[in-house]
Amino acid sequence: QIRYAKAKEMNPITRKLDYFTRVFYQNEYAKELRMGNMGALLQEDYEQTAEEKIACAKKYAPKLIGISLASELITSVLFNVGLLGYLMWRYLTDVAFTLGDFSVGISATWKLFMRVNQLIGFLAQFQEHSIYAEKFRTFVTQKPQILNGTEKAEAFKSLELRHVSFTYPFPEKNPKQVLSDVSFTVRKGEKIAIVGQNGSGKTTLVKLLLRFYDPTQGHILCNGKWIGEYPIASYRNQFGTVFQDFQLFSETVAENIMVKRPLSGQQRKDAETALQKADMLERINDLPNKMDTLVGREFAPDGAVFSGGETQKLAIARAIAKDAPVLILDEPSSALDPIAENKMFETIFDSFRDKTVIYILHRLSSATFADRIYLLENGQIAEQGTHSELIAQNGKYADMFHKQAEKYIS
Ligand code: ADP
């Protein structure tokens, strides 16, 4: 129990130390650490945390050392002194008790002592592990909040948000409603743009569509049925996604694109086609092992390192290769220059001509491609329509569009 209490207190301290180690080790922090004073701040925190770790170890040391000393003493006195004394006494007082009996006695006593000691150790370990097992059991028996349905998914026809509101459960004291009474329908083949200021709830809307959370109020329907009726994996499988913070994994380029292993000849061809469409094939073919080059330098000194824009293009290649009926893009062009962005949207709308595309945008120039635009403001749909309708309306969208356009024209 004492060891358990110590581990419990030590855990957050160790996690903090792990964080500092990670920050100094991972590539993405390297530039900031070199440029500013953050390294010194973190090192100070690291040293303070290391002191906390030492203090925690010291706090429990007397009890732990006391207990192991006491148990050593008891067992040693009982077995070594007690039994040895007894054997000695028998040898001295009993003529029939030979030197052979004495030495056999010592070796038997020693073996018995070792075995009993081991047994006591095991019993103590059992008890210690059962405390951890209890914690683990509580964790694995947690009921998921997003429940699986059983309905078989049919070919995609539509997605509908019906009076959807959402509040994150954090911060607990003052939770803020992020989406309020949002309703709209997206039909097969439509291209829908979602625009709005930072923090207006666009990404949250995408998370709800992908069922990372369920709405606090209202429902999302796919093909006319509540999305909770479908198994989560098969529901999500309908979507190809490109997130703002898209991640490449330390696997080969081809595996990052196809998300599969091993790859058949056809799948390798599909990966190549997707890379070609995303304008990355030439770059990949220049790599030492082409599509089979490992991504990142963490495990391979000659691994491939990509720029932000190239990473986004690879994300798009992955989405193209998945060939899902609905494509969701959360600011897919933030790391691209305007020319590359334009080309990317042309590729996407060409590859997904008959499919549904829902895309979040900052630069409104690409919203002109959309069949319908929704402008979110403080979690509500403030305006909706096609680009020309919204420009004619001369409201917030038109204002945002003109302000952005002015920057390019002047
Ligand atoms: P947008 O994509 O329009 O910039 P988001 O949907 O990311 O906006 O965020 C909307 C609001 O929700 C923001 O105020 C943000 O701080 C808050 N938010 C986003 N994610 C979480 C989260 N996991 N927990 C609590 N609040 C969050």
mmCIF file with all atom_site columns, N, CA and C in Angstrom, residues 61 68 339:
data_model
loop_
_atom_site.group_PDB
_atom_site.id
_atom_site.type_symbol
_atom_site.label_atom_id
_atom_site.label_alt_id
_atom_site.label_comp_id
_atom_site.label_asym_id
_atom_site.label_entity_id
_atom_site.label_seq_id
_atom_site.pdbx_PDB_ins_code
_atom_site.Cartn_x
_atom_site.Cartn_y
_atom_site.Cartn_z
_atom_site.occupancy
_atom_site.B_iso_or_equiv
_atom_site.pdbx_formal_charge
_atom_site.auth_seq_id
_atom_site.auth_comp_id
_atom_site.auth_asym_id
_atom_site.auth_atom_id
_atom_site.pdbx_PDB_model_num
ATOM 1 N N  . ALA A 1 61  ? 10.718 7.002  1.717   1.00 0.00 ? 61  ALA A N  1
ATOM 2 C CA . ALA A 1 61  ? 11.869 6.143  2.001   1.00 0.00 ? 61  ALA A CA 1
ATOM 3 C C  . ALA A 1 61  ? 11.884 5.592  3.428   1.00 0.00 ? 61  ALA A C  1
ATOM 4 N N  . SER A 1 68  ? 11.177 -2.916 5.167   1.00 0.00 ? 68  SER A N  1
ATOM 5 C CA . SER A 1 68  ? 11.995 -4.012 4.645   1.00 0.00 ? 68  SER A CA 1
ATOM 6 C C  . SER A 1 68  ? 13.057 -4.422 5.663   1.00 0.00 ? 68  SER A C  1
ATOM 7 N N  . ILE A 1 339 ? -1.330 30.012 -55.314 1.00 0.00 ? 339 ILE A N  1
ATOM 8 C CA . ILE A 1 339 ? -1.358 29.271 -56.589 1.00 0.00 ? 339 ILE A CA 1
ATOM 9 C C  . ILE A 1 339 ? -1.540 27.782 -56.309 1.00 0.00 ? 339 ILE A C  1
#
